Amino acid sequence: PNNNNMSRRVLPGEIITSWVSVGEYKDILLDKSTEGIARVAINRPEKRNAFRPQTISELCDAFIRIREDPKIGVVLFTGVGPSKDGKFAFCSGGDQAIRGSGGYLGDDGIPRLNVLDLQRIIRSLPKVVIALVPGFAIGGGHVLHLICDLSLAADNAIFGQTGPKVGSFDAGFGSSYLARVVGQKKAREIWFLCRKYGAKEALDMGLINAISPINLLESEGVKWAREILQNSPTAIKCLKFSFNADTDGLAGIQELAGQATHLFYTTDESKEGRNAFMEKRDPDFSESKWLP
Ligand code: S0N
């Protein structure tokens, strides 16, 4: 379907699905398409899409909305661009201008590191999240692409951590999970030297899935999404939580087990337990077999 007039532009290039704007946000854009794809974009291009607490609160809200919408199966997560000086960014991490003592300060003056909440929401979202990286993915912005299920980068993308240079570090997913993705030696190099890496280097180290010209990045994301949407939602959810369980300890097992419980609720065996309780009788599981 094509409805370019209705669609809001986030990245340059052909729009190949009809986006409908959802929600009233200040720092982000949320759009949905009728074919099961959502698009979330950080909209602070003049700051290379750095996030402040409000940005993160809005992103959490958008991802929770998406979680509750059974029609959406894939999310494209990106950054609006170009900025006035013609550059692109996925996200350049925490907004250093409002970094106070103990976290990032919002209008309420309370210091927060609420990006950690967002990381967990994206990880446990029972849908596929694809990062579209149109330029810089730096610092906490690099961690955000890292924790997405898949990453597609424009050929101008630049990746890196800056923490040890700017007085911060992410000792959670940002380092341990990075080491799972690119290996211990490379992860230590990325954090200890704070170098920047181009798209080809990122592809070679297994940090991203594919590279596109910037003008094709969004349409490439839609194509990947369409392919995923042809497949079984339950299989993909369980696989995502299995991949998570390998790294996330009991929290990961909880997610995977939750899907098993969800499936069990659909069986006659489970329904018999509920029906017996409601009918104030003993349950009769004799129809359920102890299958191998
Ligand atoms: C992205 C970079 C490399 C781009 O360089 P370029 O193209 O030369 O542009 P600039 O001129 O530098 O920037 C253009 C304008 O954008 C502003 N800006 C860019 N990034 C930020 C930012 N992060 N915060 C605030 N403003 C930013 C510039 O100031 C400039 O504006 P004007 O023109 O008005 O001066 C380059 O910009 C760069 O290196 N940026 C900083 C990257 C960085 O160090 N980010 C922070 C890293 N730390 C985190 O993200 C912390 C994450 C976090 O919250 C966390 C999570 C878990 C556990 C702990 C923490 C924790 O906080 O410690």
Short mmCIF file of C-alpha atoms and ligand atoms in Angstrom, two decimals:
data_model
loop_
_atom_site.label_atom_id
_atom_site.label_comp_id
_atom_site.label_asym_id
_atom_site.label_seq_id
_atom_site.Cartn_x
_atom_site.Cartn_y
_atom_site.Cartn_z
CA PRO A 1 0.00 0.00 0.00
CA ASN A 2 1.14 3.53 -0.78
CA ASN A 3 -0.20 6.72 0.67
CA ASN A 4 2.75 9.07 0.59
CA ASN A 5 0.68 12.19 1.23
CA MET A 6 -0.50 10.88 4.58
CA SER A 7 2.91 9.59 5.62
CA ARG A 8 5.27 11.48 7.89
CA ARG A 9 8.89 11.46 6.72
CA VAL A 10 11.50 10.38 9.26
CA LEU A 11 14.40 9.42 6.98
CA PRO A 12 15.01 10.28 3.31
CA GLY A 13 14.02 7.83 0.59
CA GLU A 14 10.91 6.25 -0.82
CA ILE A 15 8.11 5.63 1.66
CA ILE A 16 6.86 2.12 0.92
CA THR A 17 4.17 1.77 3.56
CA SER A 18 1.47 4.15 4.82
CA TRP A 19 2.39 5.52 8.20
CA VAL A 20 -0.30 6.88 10.51
CA SER A 21 0.85 9.08 13.37
CA VAL A 22 -0.07 7.92 16.88
CA GLY A 23 0.11 9.86 20.16
CA GLU A 24 1.17 13.38 21.01
CA TYR A 25 4.84 13.32 21.88
CA LYS A 26 7.41 16.11 22.10
CA ASP A 27 10.73 14.28 21.72
CA ILE A 28 9.73 11.27 19.63
CA LEU A 29 7.48 10.21 16.77
CA LEU A 30 5.33 7.09 16.82
CA ASP A 31 3.69 5.84 13.62
CA LYS A 32 1.91 2.63 12.76
CA SER A 33 1.24 1.03 9.40
CA THR A 34 -1.79 -1.08 8.59
CA GLU A 35 0.47 -4.02 7.74
CA GLY A 36 1.64 -4.68 11.32
CA ILE A 37 4.73 -2.45 11.52
CA ALA A 38 5.33 0.39 13.99
CA ARG A 39 7.98 3.08 13.63
CA VAL A 40 9.46 4.85 16.65
CA ALA A 41 11.90 7.71 16.06
CA ILE A 42 13.82 9.96 18.41
CA ASN A 43 13.14 13.49 17.21
CA ARG A 44 15.96 15.69 18.54
CA PRO A 45 18.11 15.85 15.39
CA GLU A 46 19.89 19.10 16.39
CA LYS A 47 21.30 17.18 19.39
CA ARG A 48 22.18 14.12 17.29
CA ASN A 49 19.07 12.59 18.92
CA ALA A 50 20.55 12.63 22.44
CA PHE A 51 17.96 11.64 25.02
CA ARG A 52 16.75 13.44 28.12
CA PRO A 53 14.45 11.87 30.77
CA GLN A 54 11.35 13.07 28.87
CA THR A 55 12.61 11.42 25.66
CA ILE A 56 13.01 8.15 27.51
CA SER A 57 9.59 8.42 29.24
CA GLU A 58 8.00 8.97 25.84
CA LEU A 59 9.90 6.04 24.30
CA CYS A 60 8.80 3.78 27.18
CA ASP A 61 5.20 4.90 26.64
CA ALA A 62 5.42 4.25 22.88
CA PHE A 63 6.92 0.77 23.29
CA ILE A 64 4.30 -0.15 25.92
CA ARG A 65 1.54 1.00 23.55
CA ILE A 66 3.07 -1.20 20.86
CA ARG A 67 3.29 -4.14 23.28
CA GLU A 68 -0.46 -3.87 23.92
CA ASP A 69 -1.38 -3.75 20.20
CA PRO A 70 -1.87 -7.30 18.87
CA LYS A 71 -1.79 -6.06 15.27
CA ILE A 72 1.84 -4.93 15.52
CA GLY A 73 4.57 -7.56 15.10
CA VAL A 74 7.68 -5.56 14.17
CA VAL A 75 9.00 -2.18 15.34
CA LEU A 76 11.47 -0.04 13.40
CA PHE A 77 13.39 2.08 15.92
CA THR A 78 15.34 5.00 14.46
CA GLY A 79 16.30 8.68 14.71
CA VAL A 80 14.89 11.60 12.72
CA GLY A 81 17.31 13.20 10.27
CA PRO A 82 19.01 14.97 8.74
CA SER A 83 19.72 17.84 11.16
CA LYS A 84 20.11 21.40 9.83
CA ASP A 85 23.83 20.74 9.24
CA GLY A 86 22.92 17.72 7.10
CA LYS A 87 24.00 14.97 9.50
CA PHE A 88 22.14 11.87 10.66
CA ALA A 89 22.02 10.10 14.00
CA PHE A 90 20.25 7.16 15.55
CA CYS A 91 21.09 8.46 19.03
CA SER A 92 24.13 10.03 20.71
CA GLY A 93 23.24 8.86 24.24
CA GLY A 94 22.36 10.85 27.32
CA ASP A 95 21.99 14.63 26.87
CA GLN A 96 25.18 15.89 28.48
CA ALA A 97 23.74 19.41 28.84
CA ILE A 98 21.30 18.26 31.52
CA ARG A 99 23.44 15.66 33.22
CA GLY A 100 23.36 16.48 36.91
CA SER A 101 24.73 14.78 39.96
CA GLY A 102 23.29 11.25 40.01
CA GLY A 103 21.58 11.21 36.61
CA TYR A 104 19.90 13.26 33.90
CA LEU A 105 17.70 16.09 35.14
CA GLY A 106 14.19 16.63 33.82
CA ASP A 107 11.94 19.65 34.41
CA ASP A 108 11.14 18.22 37.86
CA GLY A 109 14.84 18.45 38.84
CA ILE A 110 14.95 14.76 39.81
CA PRO A 111 18.06 12.90 38.54
CA ARG A 112 17.20 9.79 36.51
CA LEU A 113 18.88 7.03 34.48
CA ASN A 114 15.54 5.91 33.06
CA VAL A 115 17.17 4.59 29.87
CA LEU A 116 17.69 1.38 31.84
CA ASP A 117 13.87 0.98 32.04
CA LEU A 118 13.67 1.44 28.27
CA GLN A 119 16.38 -1.18 27.68
CA ARG A 120 14.34 -3.74 29.63
CA ILE A 121 11.07 -2.84 27.88
CA ILE A 122 12.64 -3.33 24.44
CA ARG A 123 14.34 -6.58 25.47
CA SER A 124 11.11 -8.05 26.84
CA LEU A 125 8.83 -6.76 24.07
CA PRO A 126 7.16 -9.87 22.56
CA LYS A 127 7.72 -8.47 19.06
CA VAL A 128 10.77 -7.94 16.88
CA VAL A 129 12.58 -4.61 17.28
CA ILE A 130 14.81 -3.57 14.38
CA ALA A 131 17.19 -0.64 14.91
CA LEU A 132 17.63 1.47 11.78
CA VAL A 133 20.92 3.32 12.32
CA PRO A 134 21.15 6.29 9.93
CA GLY A 135 24.35 7.85 11.34
CA PHE A 136 25.78 8.10 14.85
CA ALA A 137 24.96 5.42 17.41
CA ILE A 138 27.13 6.60 20.26
CA GLY A 139 27.25 6.10 24.05
CA GLY A 140 23.86 5.19 25.50
CA GLY A 141 22.57 5.45 21.92
CA HIS A 142 24.93 2.68 20.90
CA VAL A 143 23.55 0.51 23.71
CA LEU A 144 20.01 1.16 22.46
CA HIS A 145 20.77 -0.26 19.00
CA LEU A 146 22.70 -3.13 20.64
CA ILE A 147 19.72 -4.32 22.66
CA CYS A 148 17.41 -4.33 19.63
CA ASP A 149 16.82 -7.75 18.04
CA LEU A 150 18.31 -6.74 14.70
CA SER A 151 20.28 -3.71 13.48
CA LEU A 152 20.31 -2.33 9.93
CA ALA A 153 22.77 0.49 9.32
CA ALA A 154 23.16 3.15 6.68
CA ASP A 155 26.55 3.18 5.01
CA ASN A 156 27.37 6.42 6.87
CA ALA A 157 26.68 4.87 10.31
CA ILE A 158 29.22 5.37 13.09
CA PHE A 159 29.23 3.25 16.22
CA GLY A 160 31.03 3.66 19.51
CA GLN A 161 31.04 4.02 23.28
CA THR A 162 32.34 7.22 24.89
CA GLY A 163 31.72 6.53 28.59
CA PRO A 164 35.33 6.43 29.81
CA LYS A 165 35.95 9.75 28.00
CA VAL A 166 32.87 11.58 29.30
CA GLY A 167 32.68 10.13 32.81
CA SER A 168 30.09 7.38 32.52
CA PHE A 169 29.76 3.67 31.80
CA ASP A 170 27.04 1.09 31.23
CA ALA A 171 28.12 -2.01 33.10
CA GLY A 172 24.86 -3.81 32.29
CA PHE A 173 23.69 -4.77 28.80
CA GLY A 174 26.03 -2.10 27.40
CA SER A 175 29.12 -4.11 28.28
CA SER A 176 28.19 -7.71 29.23
CA TYR A 177 25.71 -8.17 26.40
CA LEU A 178 28.04 -6.36 23.98
CA ALA A 179 30.66 -9.01 24.80
CA ARG A 180 28.10 -11.74 23.98
CA VAL A 181 27.51 -10.10 20.61
CA VAL A 182 31.04 -9.19 19.45
CA GLY A 183 33.20 -11.25 21.82
CA GLN A 184 35.12 -10.31 24.95
CA LYS A 185 38.23 -8.88 23.29
CA LYS A 186 36.33 -6.62 20.89
CA ALA A 187 33.90 -5.44 23.59
CA ARG A 188 36.82 -4.48 25.85
CA GLU A 189 38.46 -2.66 22.93
CA ILE A 190 35.24 -0.74 22.22
CA TRP A 191 34.90 0.42 25.83
CA PHE A 192 38.56 0.86 26.83
CA LEU A 193 39.69 2.79 23.73
CA CYS A 194 36.43 4.62 22.90
CA ARG A 195 37.15 4.42 19.17
CA LYS A 196 34.52 4.96 16.50
CA TYR A 197 33.70 2.23 13.98
CA GLY A 198 32.14 2.49 10.53
CA ALA A 199 29.30 0.38 9.16
CA LYS A 200 31.61 -2.14 7.42
CA GLU A 201 33.64 -2.70 10.61
CA ALA A 202 30.40 -3.09 12.56
CA LEU A 203 29.16 -5.69 10.07
CA ASP A 204 32.46 -7.56 10.19
CA MET A 205 32.33 -7.81 14.01
CA GLY A 206 28.72 -9.06 14.02
CA LEU A 207 27.36 -5.89 15.63
CA ILE A 208 24.82 -5.28 12.85
CA ASN A 209 22.91 -7.41 10.33
CA ALA A 210 23.20 -5.43 7.09
CA ILE A 211 24.20 -2.13 5.48
CA SER A 212 22.07 0.03 3.14
CA PRO A 213 22.49 3.38 1.45
CA ILE A 214 20.80 5.99 3.66
CA ASN A 215 18.04 6.55 1.08
CA LEU A 216 17.10 2.88 1.24
CA LEU A 217 17.41 2.37 4.99
CA GLU A 218 13.76 2.77 5.93
CA SER A 219 12.45 0.81 2.95
CA GLU A 220 14.97 -1.94 3.71
CA GLY A 221 13.63 -2.01 7.29
CA VAL A 222 10.08 -2.36 5.97
CA LYS A 223 11.20 -5.22 3.71
CA TRP A 224 12.82 -7.08 6.63
CA ALA A 225 9.68 -6.45 8.70
CA ARG A 226 7.42 -7.83 5.95
CA GLU A 227 9.50 -11.00 5.75
CA ILE A 228 9.31 -11.50 9.53
CA LEU A 229 5.55 -10.86 9.49
CA GLN A 230 5.06 -13.82 7.13
CA ASN A 231 6.20 -16.13 9.95
CA SER A 232 4.54 -17.50 13.08
CA PRO A 233 4.18 -14.84 15.82
CA THR A 234 4.26 -17.44 18.61
CA ALA A 235 7.39 -19.12 17.24
CA ILE A 236 9.16 -15.76 16.95
CA LYS A 237 8.11 -14.64 20.45
CA CYS A 238 9.35 -17.89 22.00
CA LEU A 239 12.61 -17.70 20.04
CA LYS A 240 13.20 -14.09 21.15
CA PHE A 241 12.68 -15.08 24.77
CA SER A 242 14.91 -18.12 24.35
CA PHE A 243 17.71 -15.90 23.01
CA ASN A 244 17.09 -13.57 25.98
CA ALA A 245 17.00 -16.43 28.50
CA ASP A 246 20.54 -17.40 27.57
CA THR A 247 21.81 -14.02 28.76
CA ASP A 248 19.20 -12.69 31.18
CA GLY A 249 19.23 -15.26 33.98
CA LEU A 250 15.99 -15.79 35.90
CA ALA A 251 14.39 -12.70 34.32
CA GLY A 252 14.98 -14.29 30.91
CA ILE A 253 13.63 -17.65 32.04
CA GLN A 254 10.55 -15.86 33.42
CA GLU A 255 9.85 -14.37 29.98
CA LEU A 256 10.28 -17.70 28.19
CA ALA A 257 8.23 -19.55 30.82
CA GLY A 258 5.50 -16.91 30.55
CA GLN A 259 5.04 -17.84 26.90
CA ALA A 260 4.76 -21.53 27.87
CA THR A 261 2.05 -20.64 30.42
CA HIS A 262 0.31 -18.53 27.81
CA LEU A 263 0.19 -21.53 25.45
CA PHE A 264 -0.86 -23.90 28.26
CA TYR A 265 -3.90 -21.69 28.98
CA THR A 266 -5.19 -22.52 25.50
CA THR A 267 -5.29 -26.30 26.17
CA ASP A 268 -8.24 -28.43 27.38
CA GLU A 269 -6.03 -29.68 30.20
CA SER A 270 -5.52 -26.18 31.60
CA LYS A 271 -9.16 -25.22 31.04
CA GLU A 272 -10.28 -28.29 33.02
CA GLY A 273 -8.38 -26.96 36.07
CA ARG A 274 -10.09 -23.58 35.80
CA ASN A 275 -13.55 -25.10 35.09
CA ALA A 276 -13.32 -27.49 38.06
CA PHE A 277 -12.50 -24.59 40.39
CA MET A 278 -15.35 -22.47 39.04
CA GLU A 279 -17.79 -25.43 39.24
CA LYS A 280 -16.62 -26.29 42.80
CA ARG A 281 -15.64 -29.89 41.90
CA ASP A 282 -12.43 -31.90 41.79
CA PRO A 283 -10.53 -31.56 38.50
CA ASP A 284 -10.58 -34.54 36.12
CA PHE A 285 -7.34 -34.67 34.15
CA SER A 286 -7.94 -38.27 32.93
CA GLU A 287 -8.22 -37.08 29.29
CA SER A 288 -4.73 -35.56 29.45
CA LYS A 289 -1.95 -37.98 28.52
CA TRP A 290 1.58 -38.20 29.95
CA LEU A 291 3.01 -37.90 26.44
CA PRO A 292 6.73 -38.57 25.88
C1 S0N B 1 27.74 12.04 18.32
C2 S0N B 1 28.96 12.88 18.01
C3 S0N B 1 30.17 11.96 17.75
C4 S0N B 1 28.68 13.71 16.74
O1 S0N B 1 29.76 14.56 16.45
P1 S0N B 1 29.56 15.80 15.44
O2 S0N B 1 28.90 15.34 14.20
O3 S0N B 1 30.88 16.47 15.33
O4 S0N B 1 28.49 16.76 16.13
P2 S0N B 1 28.65 17.73 17.38
O5 S0N B 1 29.02 19.07 16.91
O6 S0N B 1 29.47 17.13 18.45
O7 S0N B 1 27.13 17.75 17.91
C5 S0N B 1 26.13 18.47 17.23
C6 S0N B 1 25.26 19.11 18.28
O8 S0N B 1 24.66 18.07 19.04
C7 S0N B 1 24.99 18.22 20.41
N1 S0N B 1 25.12 16.88 21.01
C8 S0N B 1 25.61 15.77 20.44
N2 S0N B 1 25.59 14.75 21.30
C9 S0N B 1 25.09 15.23 22.44
C10 S0N B 1 24.81 14.65 23.69
N3 S0N B 1 25.03 13.34 23.96
N4 S0N B 1 24.30 15.44 24.66
C11 S0N B 1 24.04 16.74 24.41
N5 S0N B 1 24.26 17.33 23.24
C12 S0N B 1 24.77 16.59 22.27
C13 S0N B 1 26.29 18.99 20.41
O9 S0N B 1 26.50 19.60 21.64
C14 S0N B 1 26.07 19.93 19.26
O10 S0N B 1 25.22 20.98 19.69
P3 S0N B 1 25.69 22.53 19.50
O11 S0N B 1 25.87 22.68 18.02
O12 S0N B 1 24.56 23.31 20.06
O13 S0N B 1 26.97 22.67 20.25
C15 S0N B 1 29.29 13.87 19.14
O14 S0N B 1 28.27 14.83 19.19
C16 S0N B 1 29.45 13.24 20.47
O15 S0N B 1 30.47 12.65 20.77
N6 S0N B 1 28.42 13.38 21.32
C17 S0N B 1 28.46 12.97 22.72
C18 S0N B 1 28.36 11.48 22.84
C19 S0N B 1 28.33 11.09 24.29
O16 S0N B 1 29.34 11.16 24.96
N7 S0N B 1 27.16 10.70 24.81
C20 S0N B 1 26.94 10.41 26.18
C21 S0N B 1 27.48 9.03 26.58
N8 S0N B 1 26.88 8.59 27.82
C22 S0N B 1 25.64 8.12 27.82
O17 S0N B 1 24.97 8.03 26.85
C23 S0N B 1 25.15 7.71 29.17
C24 S0N B 1 24.00 6.70 29.05
C25 S0N B 1 23.28 6.49 30.32
O18 S0N B 1 22.32 7.20 30.56
C26 S0N B 1 23.65 5.39 31.22
C27 S0N B 1 23.08 4.17 31.02
C28 S0N B 1 23.39 3.09 31.81
C29 S0N B 1 24.27 3.22 32.85
C30 S0N B 1 24.88 4.45 33.08
C31 S0N B 1 24.56 5.56 32.27
C32 S0N B 1 25.21 6.86 32.58
O19 S0N B 1 24.68 7.90 32.32
O20 S0N B 1 26.31 6.85 33.08
#
